mmCIF file of C-alpha atoms and ligand atoms in Angstrom:
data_model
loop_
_atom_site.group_PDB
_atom_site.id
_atom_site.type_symbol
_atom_site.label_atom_id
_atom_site.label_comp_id
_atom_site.label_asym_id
_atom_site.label_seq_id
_atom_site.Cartn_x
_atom_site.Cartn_y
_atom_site.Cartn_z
ATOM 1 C CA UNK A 1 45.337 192.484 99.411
ATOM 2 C CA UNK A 2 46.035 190.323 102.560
ATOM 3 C CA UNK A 3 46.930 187.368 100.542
ATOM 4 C CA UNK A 4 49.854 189.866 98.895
ATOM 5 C CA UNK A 5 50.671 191.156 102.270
ATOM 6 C CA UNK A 6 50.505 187.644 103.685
ATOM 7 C CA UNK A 7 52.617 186.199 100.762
ATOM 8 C CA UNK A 8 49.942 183.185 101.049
ATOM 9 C CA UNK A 9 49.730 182.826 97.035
ATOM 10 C CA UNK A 10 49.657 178.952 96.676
ATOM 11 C CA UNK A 11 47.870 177.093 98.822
ATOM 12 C CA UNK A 12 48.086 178.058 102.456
ATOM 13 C CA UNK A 13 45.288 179.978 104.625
ATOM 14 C CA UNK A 14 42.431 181.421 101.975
ATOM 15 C CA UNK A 15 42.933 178.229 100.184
ATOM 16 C CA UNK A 16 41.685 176.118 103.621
ATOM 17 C CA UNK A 17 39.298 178.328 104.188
ATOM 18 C CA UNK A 18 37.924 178.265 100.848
ATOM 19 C CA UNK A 19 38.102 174.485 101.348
ATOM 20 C CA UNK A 20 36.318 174.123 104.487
ATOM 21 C CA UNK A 21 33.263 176.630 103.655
ATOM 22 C CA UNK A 22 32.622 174.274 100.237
ATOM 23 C CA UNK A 23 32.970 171.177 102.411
ATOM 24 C CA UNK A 24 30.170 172.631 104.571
ATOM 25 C CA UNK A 25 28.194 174.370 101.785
ATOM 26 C CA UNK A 26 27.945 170.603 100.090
ATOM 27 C CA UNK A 27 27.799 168.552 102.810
ATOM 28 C CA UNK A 28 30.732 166.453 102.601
ATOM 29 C CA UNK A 29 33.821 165.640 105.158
ATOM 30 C CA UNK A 30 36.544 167.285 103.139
ATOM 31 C CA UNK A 31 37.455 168.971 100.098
ATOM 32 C CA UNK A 32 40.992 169.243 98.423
ATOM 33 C CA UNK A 33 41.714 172.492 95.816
ATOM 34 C CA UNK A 34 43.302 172.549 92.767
ATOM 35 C CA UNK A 35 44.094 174.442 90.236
ATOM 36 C CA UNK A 36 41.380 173.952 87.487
ATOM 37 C CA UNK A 37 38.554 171.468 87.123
ATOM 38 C CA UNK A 38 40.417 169.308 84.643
ATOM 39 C CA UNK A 39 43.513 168.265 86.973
ATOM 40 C CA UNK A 40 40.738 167.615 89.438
ATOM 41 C CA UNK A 41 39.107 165.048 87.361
ATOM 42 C CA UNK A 42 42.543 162.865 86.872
ATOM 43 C CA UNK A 43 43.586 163.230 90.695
ATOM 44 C CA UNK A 44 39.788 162.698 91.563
ATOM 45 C CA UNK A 45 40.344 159.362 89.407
ATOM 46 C CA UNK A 46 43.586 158.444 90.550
ATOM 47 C CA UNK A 47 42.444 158.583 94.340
ATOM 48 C CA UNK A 48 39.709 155.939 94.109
ATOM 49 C CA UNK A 49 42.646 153.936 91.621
ATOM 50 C CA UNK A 50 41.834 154.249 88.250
ATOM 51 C CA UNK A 51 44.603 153.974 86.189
ATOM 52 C CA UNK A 52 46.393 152.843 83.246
ATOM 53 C CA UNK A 53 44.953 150.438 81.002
ATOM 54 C CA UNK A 54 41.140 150.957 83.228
ATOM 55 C CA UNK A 55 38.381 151.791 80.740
ATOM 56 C CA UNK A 56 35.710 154.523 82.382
ATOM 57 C CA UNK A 57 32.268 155.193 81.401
ATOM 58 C CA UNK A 58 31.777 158.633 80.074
ATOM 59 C CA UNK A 59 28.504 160.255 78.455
ATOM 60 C CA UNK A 60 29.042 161.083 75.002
ATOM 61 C CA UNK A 61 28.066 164.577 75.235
ATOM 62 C CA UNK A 62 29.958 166.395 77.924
ATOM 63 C CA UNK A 63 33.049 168.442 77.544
ATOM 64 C CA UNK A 64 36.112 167.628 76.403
ATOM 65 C CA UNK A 65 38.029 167.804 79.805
ATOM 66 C CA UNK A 66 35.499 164.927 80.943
ATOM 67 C CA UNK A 67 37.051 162.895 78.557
ATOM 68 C CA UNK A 68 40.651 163.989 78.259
ATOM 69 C CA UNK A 69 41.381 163.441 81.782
ATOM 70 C CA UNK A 70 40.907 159.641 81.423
ATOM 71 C CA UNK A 71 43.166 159.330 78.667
ATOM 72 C CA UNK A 72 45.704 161.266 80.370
ATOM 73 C CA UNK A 73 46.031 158.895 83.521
ATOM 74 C CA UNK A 74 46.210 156.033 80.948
ATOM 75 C CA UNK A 75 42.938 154.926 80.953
ATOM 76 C CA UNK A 76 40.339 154.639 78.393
ATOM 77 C CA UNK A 77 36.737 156.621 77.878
ATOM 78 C CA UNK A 78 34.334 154.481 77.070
ATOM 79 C CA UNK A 79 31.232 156.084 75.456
ATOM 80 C CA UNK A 80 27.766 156.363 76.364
ATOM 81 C CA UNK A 81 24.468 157.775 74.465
ATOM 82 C CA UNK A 82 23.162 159.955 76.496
ATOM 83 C CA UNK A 83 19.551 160.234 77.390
ATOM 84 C CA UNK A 84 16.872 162.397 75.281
ATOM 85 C CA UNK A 85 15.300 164.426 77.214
ATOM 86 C CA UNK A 86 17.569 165.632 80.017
ATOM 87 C CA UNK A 87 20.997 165.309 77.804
ATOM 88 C CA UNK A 88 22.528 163.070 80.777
ATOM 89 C CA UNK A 89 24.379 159.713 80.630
ATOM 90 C CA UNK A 90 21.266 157.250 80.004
ATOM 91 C CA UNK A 91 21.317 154.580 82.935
ATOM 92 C CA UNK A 92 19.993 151.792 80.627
ATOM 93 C CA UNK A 93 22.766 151.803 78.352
ATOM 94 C CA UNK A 94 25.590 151.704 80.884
ATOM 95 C CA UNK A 95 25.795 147.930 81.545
ATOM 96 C CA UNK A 96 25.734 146.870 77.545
ATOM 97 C CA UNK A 97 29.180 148.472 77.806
ATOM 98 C CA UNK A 98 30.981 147.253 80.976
ATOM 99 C CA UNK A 99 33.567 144.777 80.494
ATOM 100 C CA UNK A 100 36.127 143.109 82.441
ATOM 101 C CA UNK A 101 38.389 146.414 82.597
ATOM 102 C CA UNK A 102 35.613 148.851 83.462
ATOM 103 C CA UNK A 103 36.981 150.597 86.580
ATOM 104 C CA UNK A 104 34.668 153.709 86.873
ATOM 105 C CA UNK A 105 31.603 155.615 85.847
ATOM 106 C CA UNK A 106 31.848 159.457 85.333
ATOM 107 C CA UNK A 107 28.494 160.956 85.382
ATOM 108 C CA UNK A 108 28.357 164.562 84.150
ATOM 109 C CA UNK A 109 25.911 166.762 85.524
ATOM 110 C CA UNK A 110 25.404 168.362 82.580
ATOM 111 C CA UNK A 111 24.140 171.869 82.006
ATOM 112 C CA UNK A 112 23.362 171.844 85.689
ATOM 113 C CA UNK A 113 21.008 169.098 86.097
ATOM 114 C CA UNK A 114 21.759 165.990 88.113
ATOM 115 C CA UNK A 115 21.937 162.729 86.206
ATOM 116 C CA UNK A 116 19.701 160.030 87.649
ATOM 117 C CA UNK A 117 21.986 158.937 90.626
ATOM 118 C CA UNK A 118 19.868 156.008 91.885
ATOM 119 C CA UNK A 119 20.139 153.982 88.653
ATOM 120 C CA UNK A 120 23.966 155.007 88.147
ATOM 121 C CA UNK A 121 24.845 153.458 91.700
ATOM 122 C CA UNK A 122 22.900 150.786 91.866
ATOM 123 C CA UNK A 123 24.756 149.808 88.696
ATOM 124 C CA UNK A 124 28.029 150.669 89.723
ATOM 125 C CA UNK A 125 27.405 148.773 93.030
ATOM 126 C CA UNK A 126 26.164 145.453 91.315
ATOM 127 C CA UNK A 127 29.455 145.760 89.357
ATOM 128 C CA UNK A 128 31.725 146.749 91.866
ATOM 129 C CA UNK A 129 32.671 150.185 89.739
ATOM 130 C CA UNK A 130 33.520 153.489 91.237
ATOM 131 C CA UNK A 131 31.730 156.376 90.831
ATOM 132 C CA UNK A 132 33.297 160.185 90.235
ATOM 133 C CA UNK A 133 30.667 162.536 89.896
ATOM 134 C CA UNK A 134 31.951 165.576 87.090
ATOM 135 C CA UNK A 135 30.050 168.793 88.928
ATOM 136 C CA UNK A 136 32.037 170.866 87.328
ATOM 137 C CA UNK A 137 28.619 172.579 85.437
ATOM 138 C CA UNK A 138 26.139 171.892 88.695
ATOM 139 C CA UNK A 139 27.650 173.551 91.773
ATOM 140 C CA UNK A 140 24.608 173.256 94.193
ATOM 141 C CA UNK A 141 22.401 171.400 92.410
ATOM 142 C CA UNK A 142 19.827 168.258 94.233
ATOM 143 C CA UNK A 143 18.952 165.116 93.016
ATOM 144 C CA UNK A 144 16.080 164.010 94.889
ATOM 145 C CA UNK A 145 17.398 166.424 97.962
ATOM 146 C CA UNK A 146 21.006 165.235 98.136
ATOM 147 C CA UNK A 147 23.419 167.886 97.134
ATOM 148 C CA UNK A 148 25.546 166.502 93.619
ATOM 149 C CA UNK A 149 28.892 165.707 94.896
ATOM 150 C CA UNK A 150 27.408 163.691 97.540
ATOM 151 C CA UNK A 151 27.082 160.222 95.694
ATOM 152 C CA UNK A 152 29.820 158.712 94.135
ATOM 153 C CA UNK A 153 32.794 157.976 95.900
ATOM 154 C CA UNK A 154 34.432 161.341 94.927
ATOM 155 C CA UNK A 155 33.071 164.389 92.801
ATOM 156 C CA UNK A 156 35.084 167.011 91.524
ATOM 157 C CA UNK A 157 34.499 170.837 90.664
ATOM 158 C CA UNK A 158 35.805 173.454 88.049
ATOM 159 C CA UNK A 159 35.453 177.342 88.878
ATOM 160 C CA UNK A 160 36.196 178.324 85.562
ATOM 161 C CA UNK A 161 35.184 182.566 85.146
ATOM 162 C CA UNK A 162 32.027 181.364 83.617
ATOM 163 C CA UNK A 163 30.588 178.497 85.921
ATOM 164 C CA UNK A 164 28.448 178.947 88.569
ATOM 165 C CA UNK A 165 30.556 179.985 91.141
ATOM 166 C CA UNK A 166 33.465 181.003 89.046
ATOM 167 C CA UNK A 167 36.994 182.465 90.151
ATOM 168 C CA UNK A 168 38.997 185.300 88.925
ATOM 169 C CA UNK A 169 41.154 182.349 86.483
ATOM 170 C CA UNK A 170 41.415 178.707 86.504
ATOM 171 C CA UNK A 171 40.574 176.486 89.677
ATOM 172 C CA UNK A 172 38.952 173.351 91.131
ATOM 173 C CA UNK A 173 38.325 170.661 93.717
ATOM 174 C CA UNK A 174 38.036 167.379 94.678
ATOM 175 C CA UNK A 175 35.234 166.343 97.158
ATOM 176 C CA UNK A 176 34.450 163.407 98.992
ATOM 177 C CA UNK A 177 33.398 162.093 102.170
ATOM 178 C CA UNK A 178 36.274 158.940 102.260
ATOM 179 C CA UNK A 179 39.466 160.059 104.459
ATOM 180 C CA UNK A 180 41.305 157.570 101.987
ATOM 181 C CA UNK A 181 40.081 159.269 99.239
ATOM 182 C CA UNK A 182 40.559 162.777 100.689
ATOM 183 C CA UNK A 183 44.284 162.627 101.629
ATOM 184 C CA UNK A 184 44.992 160.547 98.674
ATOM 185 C CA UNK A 185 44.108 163.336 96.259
ATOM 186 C CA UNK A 186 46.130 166.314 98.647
ATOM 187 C CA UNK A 187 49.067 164.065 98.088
ATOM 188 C CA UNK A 188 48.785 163.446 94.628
ATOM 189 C CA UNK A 189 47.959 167.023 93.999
ATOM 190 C CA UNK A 190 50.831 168.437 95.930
ATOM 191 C CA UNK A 191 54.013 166.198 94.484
ATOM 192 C CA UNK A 192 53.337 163.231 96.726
ATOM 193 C CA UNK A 193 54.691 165.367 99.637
ATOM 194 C CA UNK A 194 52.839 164.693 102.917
ATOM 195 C CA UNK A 195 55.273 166.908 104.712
ATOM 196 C CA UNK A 196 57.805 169.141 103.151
ATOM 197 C CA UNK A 197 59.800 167.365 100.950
ATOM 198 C CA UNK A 198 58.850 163.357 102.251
ATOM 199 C CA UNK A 199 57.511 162.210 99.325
ATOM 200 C CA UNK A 200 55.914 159.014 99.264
ATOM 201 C CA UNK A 201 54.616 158.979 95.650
ATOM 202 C CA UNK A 202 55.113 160.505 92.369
ATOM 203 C CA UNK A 203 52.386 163.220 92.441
ATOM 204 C CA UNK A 204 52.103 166.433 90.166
ATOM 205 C CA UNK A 205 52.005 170.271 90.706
ATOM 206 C CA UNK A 206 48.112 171.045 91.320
ATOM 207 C CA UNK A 207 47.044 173.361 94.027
ATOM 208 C CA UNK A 208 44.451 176.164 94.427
ATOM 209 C CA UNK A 209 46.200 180.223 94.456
ATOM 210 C CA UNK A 210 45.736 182.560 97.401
ATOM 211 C CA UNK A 211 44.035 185.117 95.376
ATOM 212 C CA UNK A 212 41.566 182.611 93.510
ATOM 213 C CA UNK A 213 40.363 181.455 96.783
ATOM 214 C CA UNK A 214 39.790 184.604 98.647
ATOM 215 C CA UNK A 215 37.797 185.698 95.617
ATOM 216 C CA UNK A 216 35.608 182.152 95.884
ATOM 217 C CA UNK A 217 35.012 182.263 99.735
ATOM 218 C CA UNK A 218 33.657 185.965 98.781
ATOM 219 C CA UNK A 219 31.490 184.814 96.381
ATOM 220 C CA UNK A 220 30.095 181.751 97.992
ATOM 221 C CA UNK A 221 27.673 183.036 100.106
ATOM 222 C CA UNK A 222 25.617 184.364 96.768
ATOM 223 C CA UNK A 223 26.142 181.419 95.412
ATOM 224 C CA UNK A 224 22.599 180.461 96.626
ATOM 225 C CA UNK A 225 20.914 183.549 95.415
ATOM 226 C CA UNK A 226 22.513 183.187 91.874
ATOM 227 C CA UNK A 227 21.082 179.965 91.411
ATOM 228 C CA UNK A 228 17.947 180.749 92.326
ATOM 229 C CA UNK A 229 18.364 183.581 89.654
ATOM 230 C CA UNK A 230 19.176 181.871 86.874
ATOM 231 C CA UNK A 231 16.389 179.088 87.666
ATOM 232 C CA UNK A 232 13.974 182.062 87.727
ATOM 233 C CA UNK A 233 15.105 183.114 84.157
ATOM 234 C CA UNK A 234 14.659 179.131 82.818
ATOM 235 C CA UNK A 235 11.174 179.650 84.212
ATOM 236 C CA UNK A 236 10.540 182.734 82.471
ATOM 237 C CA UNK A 237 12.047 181.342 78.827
ATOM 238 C CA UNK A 238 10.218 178.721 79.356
ATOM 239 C CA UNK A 239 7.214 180.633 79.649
ATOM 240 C CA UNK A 240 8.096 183.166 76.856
ATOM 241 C CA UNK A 241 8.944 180.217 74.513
ATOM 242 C CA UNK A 242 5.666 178.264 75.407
ATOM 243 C CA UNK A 243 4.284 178.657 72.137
ATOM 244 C CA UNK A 244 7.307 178.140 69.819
ATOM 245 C CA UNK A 245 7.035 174.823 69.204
ATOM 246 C CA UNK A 246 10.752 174.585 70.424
ATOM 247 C CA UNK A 247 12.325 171.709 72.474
ATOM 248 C CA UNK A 248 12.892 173.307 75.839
ATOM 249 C CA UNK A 249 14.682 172.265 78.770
ATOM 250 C CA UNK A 250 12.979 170.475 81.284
ATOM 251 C CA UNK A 251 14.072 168.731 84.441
ATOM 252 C CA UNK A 252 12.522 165.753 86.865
ATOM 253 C CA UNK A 253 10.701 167.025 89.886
ATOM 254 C CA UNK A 254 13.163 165.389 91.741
ATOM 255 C CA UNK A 255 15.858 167.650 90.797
ATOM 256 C CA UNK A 256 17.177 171.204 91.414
ATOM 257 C CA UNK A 257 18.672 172.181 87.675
ATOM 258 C CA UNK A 258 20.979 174.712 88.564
ATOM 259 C CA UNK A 259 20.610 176.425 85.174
ATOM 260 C CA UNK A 260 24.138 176.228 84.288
ATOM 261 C CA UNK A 261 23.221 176.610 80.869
ATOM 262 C CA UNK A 262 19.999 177.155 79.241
ATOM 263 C CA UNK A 263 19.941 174.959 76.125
ATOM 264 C CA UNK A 264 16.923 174.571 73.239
ATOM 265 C CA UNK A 265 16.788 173.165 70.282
ATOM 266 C CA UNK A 266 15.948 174.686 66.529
ATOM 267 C CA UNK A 267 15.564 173.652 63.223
ATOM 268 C CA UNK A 268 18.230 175.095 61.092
ATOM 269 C CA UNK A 269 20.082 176.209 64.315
ATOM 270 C CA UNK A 270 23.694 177.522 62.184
ATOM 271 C CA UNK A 271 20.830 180.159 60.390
ATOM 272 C CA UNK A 272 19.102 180.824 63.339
ATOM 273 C CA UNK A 273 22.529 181.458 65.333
ATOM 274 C CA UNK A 274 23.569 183.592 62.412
ATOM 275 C CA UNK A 275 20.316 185.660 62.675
ATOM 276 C CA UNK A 276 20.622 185.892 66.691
ATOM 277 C CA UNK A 277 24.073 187.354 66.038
ATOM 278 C CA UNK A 278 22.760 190.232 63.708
ATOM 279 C CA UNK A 279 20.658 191.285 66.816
ATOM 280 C CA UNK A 280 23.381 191.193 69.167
ATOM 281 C CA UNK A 281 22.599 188.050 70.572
ATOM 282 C CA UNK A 282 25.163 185.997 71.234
ATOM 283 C CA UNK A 283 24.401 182.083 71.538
ATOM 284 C CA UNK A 284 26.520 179.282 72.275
ATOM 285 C CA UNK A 285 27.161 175.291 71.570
ATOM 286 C CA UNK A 286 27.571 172.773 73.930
ATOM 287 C CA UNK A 287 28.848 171.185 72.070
ATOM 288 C CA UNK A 288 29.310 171.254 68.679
ATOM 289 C CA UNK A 289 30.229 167.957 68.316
ATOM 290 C CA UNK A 290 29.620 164.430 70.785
ATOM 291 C CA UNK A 291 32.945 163.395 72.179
ATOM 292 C CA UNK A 292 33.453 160.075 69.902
ATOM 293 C CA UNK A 293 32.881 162.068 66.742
ATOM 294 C CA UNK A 294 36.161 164.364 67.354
ATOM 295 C CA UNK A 295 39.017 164.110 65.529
ATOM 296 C CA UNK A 296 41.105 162.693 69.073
ATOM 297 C CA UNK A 297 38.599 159.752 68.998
ATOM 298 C CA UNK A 298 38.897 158.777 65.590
ATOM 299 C CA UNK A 299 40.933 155.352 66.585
ATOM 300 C CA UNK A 300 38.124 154.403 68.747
ATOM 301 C CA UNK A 301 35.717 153.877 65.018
ATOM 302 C CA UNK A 302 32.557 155.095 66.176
ATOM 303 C CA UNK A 303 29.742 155.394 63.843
ATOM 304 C CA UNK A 304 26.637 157.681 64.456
ATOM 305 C CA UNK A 305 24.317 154.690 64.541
ATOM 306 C CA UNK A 306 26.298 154.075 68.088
ATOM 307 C CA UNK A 307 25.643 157.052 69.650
ATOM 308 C CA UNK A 308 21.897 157.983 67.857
ATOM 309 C CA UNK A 309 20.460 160.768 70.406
ATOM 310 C CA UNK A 310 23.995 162.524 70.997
ATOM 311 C CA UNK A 311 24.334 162.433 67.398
ATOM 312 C CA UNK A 312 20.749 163.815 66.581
ATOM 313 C CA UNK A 313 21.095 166.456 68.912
ATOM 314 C CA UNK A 314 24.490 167.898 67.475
ATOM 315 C CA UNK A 315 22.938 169.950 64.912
ATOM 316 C CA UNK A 316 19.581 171.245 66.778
ATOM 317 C CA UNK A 317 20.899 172.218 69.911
ATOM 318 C CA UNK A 318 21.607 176.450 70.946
ATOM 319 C CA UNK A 319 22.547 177.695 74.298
ATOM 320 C CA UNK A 320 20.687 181.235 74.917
ATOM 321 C CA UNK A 321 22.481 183.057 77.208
ATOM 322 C CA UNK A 322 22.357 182.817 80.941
ATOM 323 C CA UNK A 323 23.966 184.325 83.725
ATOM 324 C CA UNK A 324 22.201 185.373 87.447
ATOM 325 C CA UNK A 325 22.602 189.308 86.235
ATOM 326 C CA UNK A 326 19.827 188.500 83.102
ATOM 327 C CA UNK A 327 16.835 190.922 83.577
ATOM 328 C CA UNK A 328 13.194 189.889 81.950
ATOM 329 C CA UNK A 329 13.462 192.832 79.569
ATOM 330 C CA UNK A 330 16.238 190.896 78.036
ATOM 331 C CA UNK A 331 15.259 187.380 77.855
ATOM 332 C CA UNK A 332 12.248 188.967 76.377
ATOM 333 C CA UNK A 333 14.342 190.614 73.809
ATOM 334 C CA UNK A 334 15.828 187.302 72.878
ATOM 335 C CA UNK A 335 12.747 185.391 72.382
ATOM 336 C CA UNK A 336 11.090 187.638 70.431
ATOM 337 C CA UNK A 337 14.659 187.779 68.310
ATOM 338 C CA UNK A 338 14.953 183.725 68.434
ATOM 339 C CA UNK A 339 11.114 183.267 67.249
ATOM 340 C CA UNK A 340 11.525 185.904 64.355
ATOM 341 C CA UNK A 341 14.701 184.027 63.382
ATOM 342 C CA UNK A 342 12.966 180.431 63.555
ATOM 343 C CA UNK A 343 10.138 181.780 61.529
ATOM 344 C CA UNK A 344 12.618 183.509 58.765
ATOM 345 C CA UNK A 345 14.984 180.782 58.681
ATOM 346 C CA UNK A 346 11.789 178.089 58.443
ATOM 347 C CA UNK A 347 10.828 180.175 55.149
ATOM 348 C CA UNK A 348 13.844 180.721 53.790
HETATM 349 C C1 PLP B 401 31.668 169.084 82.480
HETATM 350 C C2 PLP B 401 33.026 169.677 82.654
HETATM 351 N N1 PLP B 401 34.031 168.909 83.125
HETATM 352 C C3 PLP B 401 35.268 169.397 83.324
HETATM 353 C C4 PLP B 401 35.584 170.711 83.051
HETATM 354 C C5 PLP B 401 36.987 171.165 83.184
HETATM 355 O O1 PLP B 401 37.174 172.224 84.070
HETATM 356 P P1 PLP B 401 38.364 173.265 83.882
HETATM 357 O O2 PLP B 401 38.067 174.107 82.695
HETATM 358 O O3 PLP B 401 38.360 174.035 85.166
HETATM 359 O O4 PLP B 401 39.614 172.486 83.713
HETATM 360 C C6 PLP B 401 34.565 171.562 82.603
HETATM 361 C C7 PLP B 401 34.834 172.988 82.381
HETATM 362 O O5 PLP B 401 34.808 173.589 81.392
HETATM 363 C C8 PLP B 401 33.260 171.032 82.362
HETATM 364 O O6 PLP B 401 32.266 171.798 81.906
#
């Protein structure tokens, strides 16, 4: 109500609020909001200066926006398999695909687990290649007790309804610890104004509402508590699911998974979806295809045998549903249901 009876709807007081507390809650110098995670990916890439005719390392499975922001700031994804067991960008296939115009490396935290941050900049260092870190699924989340966000030279955030910490519609944010960086990204995102109306570049409409920050600073502080949540109900599927002979998530010691989503993966996984649904179960895929095997990326040519565990993966893998709200009654109704339809489909 305030931000009605304040008329503070774009930008404005809630929206540097909402900045400062997820500044402090990550551990970085500033953070800049915008209006969805996607926009904060191309202004996150434009303020460390990638650009037009740059090529950017992206992990073949990820989602589409991880992609689609390169292209749209003129640059090029470049592809990489991703690793087998923890579904993130696989270090040791990073450097086989640098070239001269390799400007940047996105890693994804995918599903809510860090990607191995060491390797990826020590890489990017001995190549002189910036880093963005795509948090977008992994508010929260450690990698060997650093906060994700906290490595590359910038990181960026979606708050899409269903992430983490999710607003009442679309919004995002840019974080990093680099003044450069910082005010570089405000400008861009707010027409290249630094005061009102001295602009000093052509920016772009992209800034956080009034209401959609009021409702993240409220839900912040259970932000902690949620993740904890959901990493207790990964610990009880993976309990529950022990003896299914199903691939499971798993995650390093090192690293806090933040449980974003809880993916498996089944034999015969359309059937076993199908069955799922007849219970009431509703399952997800992320994602039903690897980014170089879309339609968009057909100029790019890729074949399978260039991508081999993203493209092995696209048929087995099932998101079970996750959210901090789950009770054990109900993951234990969905692994009796998933078992039952992994045995019928097996026979059948
Ligand atoms: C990995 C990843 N990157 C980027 C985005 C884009 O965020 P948004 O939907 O807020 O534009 C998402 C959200 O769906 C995502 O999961």
């Amino acid at each position: 109500m305030k931000v009605v009876s304040e008329t503070a709807f774009i930008g404005g007081k809630y929206a540097k609020e909402f900045e400062e507390s997820f500044a402090k809650y990550i551990g970085v110098n500033y953070c800049v909001a915008v209006a969805n995670g996607t926009d904060a990916l191309e202004i996150g890439l434009q303020a460390v200066g990638v650009g037009e005719g740059d090529e950017v390392i992206v992990p073949a499975n990820t989602f589409f926006a991880t992609a689609e922001a390169v292209g749209n700031i003129g640059a090029t994804p470049v592809f990489v398999d991703i690793d087998e067991k923890f579904y993130n960008l696989d270090p040791s296939k990073i450097e086989a695909k640098i070239t001269p115009k390799t400007k940047a490396i996105i890693p994804v935290h995918l599903y809510g687990l860090p990607a191995e941050m060491d390797e990826i900049m020590a890489i990017a260092r001995k190549h002189d290649l910036k880093v963005l870190e795509d948090c977008a699924q992994a508010h929260g989340a450690t990698y060997k007790g650093k906060t994700v966000g906290t490595f590359g030279d910038v990181a960026t955030f979606s708050f899409y309804p269903s992430k983490n910490l999710g607003a009442f519609g679309d919004a995002g944010a840019i974080i990093s610890n680099s003044t450069e960086v910082a005010e570089k990204a405000r400008l861009i995102a707010n027409h290249g104004q630094f005061a009102k109306n001295r602009h000093t570049l052509i920016g772009r409409n992209s800034r956080l509402d009034g209401i959609q920050a009021a409702v993240l600073s409220v839900k912040l502080p259970h932000l902690e508590s949620w993740l904890e949540a959901r990493r207790k109900h990964a610990e009880t599927y993976n309990k529950l699911l022990a003896d299914s002979g199903l691939i499971t998530p798993t995650a390093p010691e090192y690293s806090r998974h933040t449980y974003h989503l809880y993916v498996v993966q089944v034999p015969n996984r359309e059937k076993v979806m199908a069955k799922l649904a007849e219970d009431g179960i509703e399952t997800g895929l992320h994602y039903p295809t690897a980014l170089p095997f879309l339609e968009a990326y057909s100029d790019l040519g890729y074949q399978p045998s260039d991508f081999p565990v993203a493209y092995s993966q696209i048929d087995k893998i099932l998101s079970l549903p996750m959210y901090a709200e789950l009770t054990d009654e109900m993951i234990e109704t969905v692994c009796r249901s998933l078992k039952n339809a992994v045995a019928l489909t097996a026979t059948n």
